[in-house]
Amino acid sequence: MKKKIAPIVHEPHLVKDAVKLVKSYPTVPLTIDCVIFGFEENELKVLLIKSDLEVYKDKYSLLGDIVKDNEELDDAAYRVLKERTGMNDVFLDQVKAFGHPHRHPGGRVITVAYCSLLNINHHELKIHDNELNWHSVSALQGMAFDHKEIVDASYQWLQKRIQEHPLGFNLLPEKFSLRELQNLYEAILGVRLDRRNFRKKFASMDLLIDIDEMEQDVPHRPGKLYKFNFEKYEKRKRTWIGIDF
Amino acid sequence: MKKKIAPIVHEPHLVKDAVKLVKSYPTVPLTIDCVIFGFEENELKVLLIKSDLEVYKDKYSLLGDIVKDNEELDDAAYRVLKERTGMNDVFLDQVKAFGHPHRHPGGRVITVAYCSLLNINHHELKIHDNELNWHSVSALQGMAFDHKEIVDASYQWLQKRIQEHPLGFNLLPEKFSLRELQNLYEAILGVRLDRRNFRKKFASMDLLIDIDEMEQDVPHRPGKLYKFNFEKYEKRKRTWIGIDF
DNA sequence: ACAAAAGTGTTCCGACTACACCCATGA
DNA sequence: TCATGGGTGTAGTCGGAACACTTTTGT
């Protein structure tokens, strides 16, 4: 995930014009915003916080921050994620840059949106100020800035990506049943899937490890539990074609 | 393509803290870079210019510019496109933001990459300074900044997108033969396709208009010419699924 | 016993693949 | 007449979609 920042060094006399050129450029504030998705009670959720700003009193906003000097965009997003959720090794990917001149009431601010997937139960929210909390994606309202637009774009991005790569596992506990997996896909894609076909599909992908355990404390016949074979997927990723529901 | 910039006006006393906040943010120079693809001699090409900078003497760079105050990112990209190619109504879409702290030797510059598709023969390069010219995508070398990386990302983006939407028509003349269309897909995807199956696929999509003309001056049996039914595609776009070679 | 979800196979159909011959034109 | 690519159909295969009954557990 984290890329090293290569210490590129150019001959000083050669870069003088480049430095001069860049100094002549207008500049804008740059931020990142994280669209952090979670899955709970068979619903896709997103992590939001109450806005600090008076214009957006009682509105919700994404977790974001400025990008620091010398900080990679990816690293900035990862930093915010870690500060807020305490979690490492979380799925994170850039979605899109948003640059409407009036998207921020305080003046022009460019933001780069990142999409992140994490298991709600695997972390505790580190900072509970400003009512940091999970919100159902299907019923969002009262969002600050253009954050509704950003969430919508990220959600569409996710719907597409999850059909190409098995990202869903990032949202589930380490051990999960096929029913939970199916509920997840149904919730994200907003469709109902045939149970037998769903199971066949994942069986044929051969990315589930049967850990020989069963669900506990369910009021019905317990299902088998599986782990996701991340290692196998990583190896196969380069030639991955898609899931195709 | 061009979105109106909504004149959002907030109560002045409410935005004071927002303005103050934004003023406290560090700022960075922001540019856009256009990866302009064309198709010529059965090869995918990209429009490049010699770099102005001494460090990148004799290296090629993408067409880019700073984003102006109050200018939408999309509009900035479109402006560059129009300035350089003189063309309107060109396909243009955002690919990704690049923000490596040392990607520009003159200091930190963030850029947002845009992908554009146009018909090489439908335009004349407006400005021929700095050896503005078309280069084969498959043999790029000696590129300035991180522009190779940007072109690679855009090319991959294109390969994916062209399998989901019939974007290829943007690269062809108004009238084209099925052979030309197939050559285009083969060049972009880097595969060979079965001619009969290819024709069947496009026939079944029903997006080609038979204009009842034939190729001229070809040293073999002339093929029929078609137009792309942009109108029909636009109507159908919302429910578009994919092309799937 | 009942409720609730787990687990499992088969048939059908549509889509993609592979493949070969005749046709129209220019040289 | 030859070289070049245009134009066409069919059989086989693979994968997705539809679909119902038995099993296991808790109450």
Coordinates of C-alpha atoms in Angstrom, one line a residue, chain A residues 3-8 10-11 13-15 17-23 25-31 52-56 66-74 93-110 112 114 149 160-161 164 244, chain B residues 3-8 10-11 13-15 17-23 25-31 52-56 66-74 93-110 112 114 149 160-161 164 244:
Chain A
K3 CA 4.9 3.6 -1.6
K4 CA 8.4 4.9 -0.8
I5 CA 8.9 8.4 -1.8
A6 CA 11.9 8.3 -4.0
P7 CA 14.4 11.0 -3.2
I8 CA 14.8 12.3 -6.7
H10 CA 18.3 16.8 -10.0
E11 CA 21.3 18.9 -10.9
H13 CA 21.6 24.3 -12.3
L14 CA 19.2 22.3 -14.4
V15 CA 16.2 22.8 -12.3
D17 CA 13.9 27.2 -14.5
A18 CA 11.6 24.4 -13.2
V19 CA 11.6 25.9 -9.8
K20 CA 11.0 29.3 -11.1
L21 CA 8.1 28.0 -13.2
V22 CA 6.5 26.2 -10.4
K23 CA 6.9 29.2 -8.1
Y25 CA 1.9 28.8 -10.5
P26 CA -1.2 29.7 -8.6
T27 CA -1.8 27.4 -5.7
V28 CA -4.9 25.9 -4.0
P29 CA -5.5 24.0 -0.8
L30 CA -5.5 20.3 -1.2
T31 CA -7.3 17.8 1.0
D52 CA -17.2 21.7 12.5
L53 CA -18.4 24.6 10.4
E54 CA -21.2 26.8 11.3
V55 CA -22.6 26.8 7.8
Y56 CA -22.9 23.1 8.0
I66 CA -5.3 18.5 4.4
V67 CA -2.4 16.8 2.5
K68 CA 0.8 17.7 4.2
D69 CA 3.9 19.0 2.5
N70 CA 5.8 16.1 1.0
E71 CA 3.1 13.7 1.7
E72 CA 1.8 11.3 -0.9
L73 CA -1.9 11.5 -1.5
D74 CA -2.3 7.8 -0.7
D93 CA -8.0 3.2 -3.2
Q94 CA -8.3 6.5 -5.0
V95 CA -11.7 7.2 -6.5
K96 CA -11.7 10.6 -8.0
A97 CA -10.6 14.2 -7.6
F98 CA -13.3 16.8 -6.9
G99 CA -12.5 20.4 -7.7
H100 CA -15.7 22.5 -8.1
P101 CA -14.6 26.1 -7.3
H102 CA -17.4 26.5 -4.8
R103 CA -17.5 23.1 -3.2
H104 CA -16.1 24.6 0.0
P105 CA -17.8 27.7 1.4
G106 CA -14.5 29.0 2.8
G107 CA -12.9 29.2 -0.7
R108 CA -11.6 26.9 -3.2
V109 CA -10.4 23.6 -2.0
I110 CA -9.5 20.6 -4.1
V112 CA -9.2 13.7 -3.7
Y114 CA -10.5 7.7 -1.4
E149 CA -21.8 13.5 -4.4
K160 CA -18.3 -1.8 -10.1
R161 CA -15.1 -2.9 -8.4
E164 CA -14.4 -7.4 -10.7
D244 CA -19.7 -11.4 -13.0
Chain B
K3 CA -21.1 21.6 -16.0
K4 CA -22.4 24.9 -14.9
I5 CA -20.7 26.3 -11.9
A6 CA -23.5 26.9 -9.4
P7 CA -23.2 30.3 -7.8
I8 CA -23.5 29.0 -4.2
H10 CA -23.7 31.5 1.9
E11 CA -24.6 33.9 4.6
H13 CA -21.5 35.7 8.9
L14 CA -21.8 31.9 8.7
V15 CA -18.8 31.3 6.5
D17 CA -15.0 30.4 10.2
A18 CA -14.9 28.4 7.0
V19 CA -12.9 31.2 5.2
K20 CA -10.6 31.4 8.1
L21 CA -10.1 27.6 8.1
V22 CA -9.4 27.5 4.4
K23 CA -7.0 30.4 4.7
Y25 CA -4.6 25.5 4.8
P26 CA -1.3 24.9 3.0
T27 CA -1.6 25.2 -0.7
V28 CA -0.1 23.5 -3.7
P29 CA 0.1 24.2 -7.4
L30 CA -2.6 22.3 -9.3
T31 CA -2.4 21.2 -13.0
D52 CA 10.2 23.2 -22.1
L53 CA 12.3 22.4 -19.1
E54 CA 16.0 22.1 -19.2
V55 CA 16.1 19.0 -16.9
Y56 CA 13.8 17.3 -19.4
I66 CA -2.5 25.0 -14.5
V67 CA -6.0 25.0 -13.3
K68 CA -7.1 28.6 -13.2
D69 CA -8.9 30.3 -10.3
N70 CA -12.5 29.4 -10.4
E71 CA -12.1 26.9 -13.1
E72 CA -13.6 23.4 -12.9
L73 CA -11.1 20.6 -13.4
D74 CA -13.1 19.3 -16.3
D93 CA -12.9 11.9 -18.7
Q94 CA -11.0 12.1 -15.5
V95 CA -8.6 9.2 -14.9
K96 CA -6.7 9.8 -11.7
A97 CA -4.9 12.4 -9.6
F98 CA -1.2 12.1 -9.3
G99 CA 0.5 13.8 -6.3
H100 CA 3.9 12.3 -5.7
P101 CA 5.8 15.1 -3.9
H102 CA 8.8 14.9 -6.2
R103 CA 7.0 14.3 -9.5
H104 CA 7.9 17.7 -10.7
P105 CA 11.6 18.8 -10.4
G106 CA 10.5 22.4 -9.7
G107 CA 8.7 21.6 -6.5
R108 CA 5.5 19.9 -5.6
V109 CA 2.7 20.0 -8.2
I110 CA -0.5 18.0 -8.1
V112 CA -5.2 15.4 -12.4
Y114 CA -7.6 13.3 -18.2
E149 CA 3.2 6.4 -15.5
K160 CA -11.0 -1.4 -19.5
R161 CA -13.5 1.3 -20.5
E164 CA -17.6 -1.6 -21.2
D244 CA -17.3 -8.3 -23.4

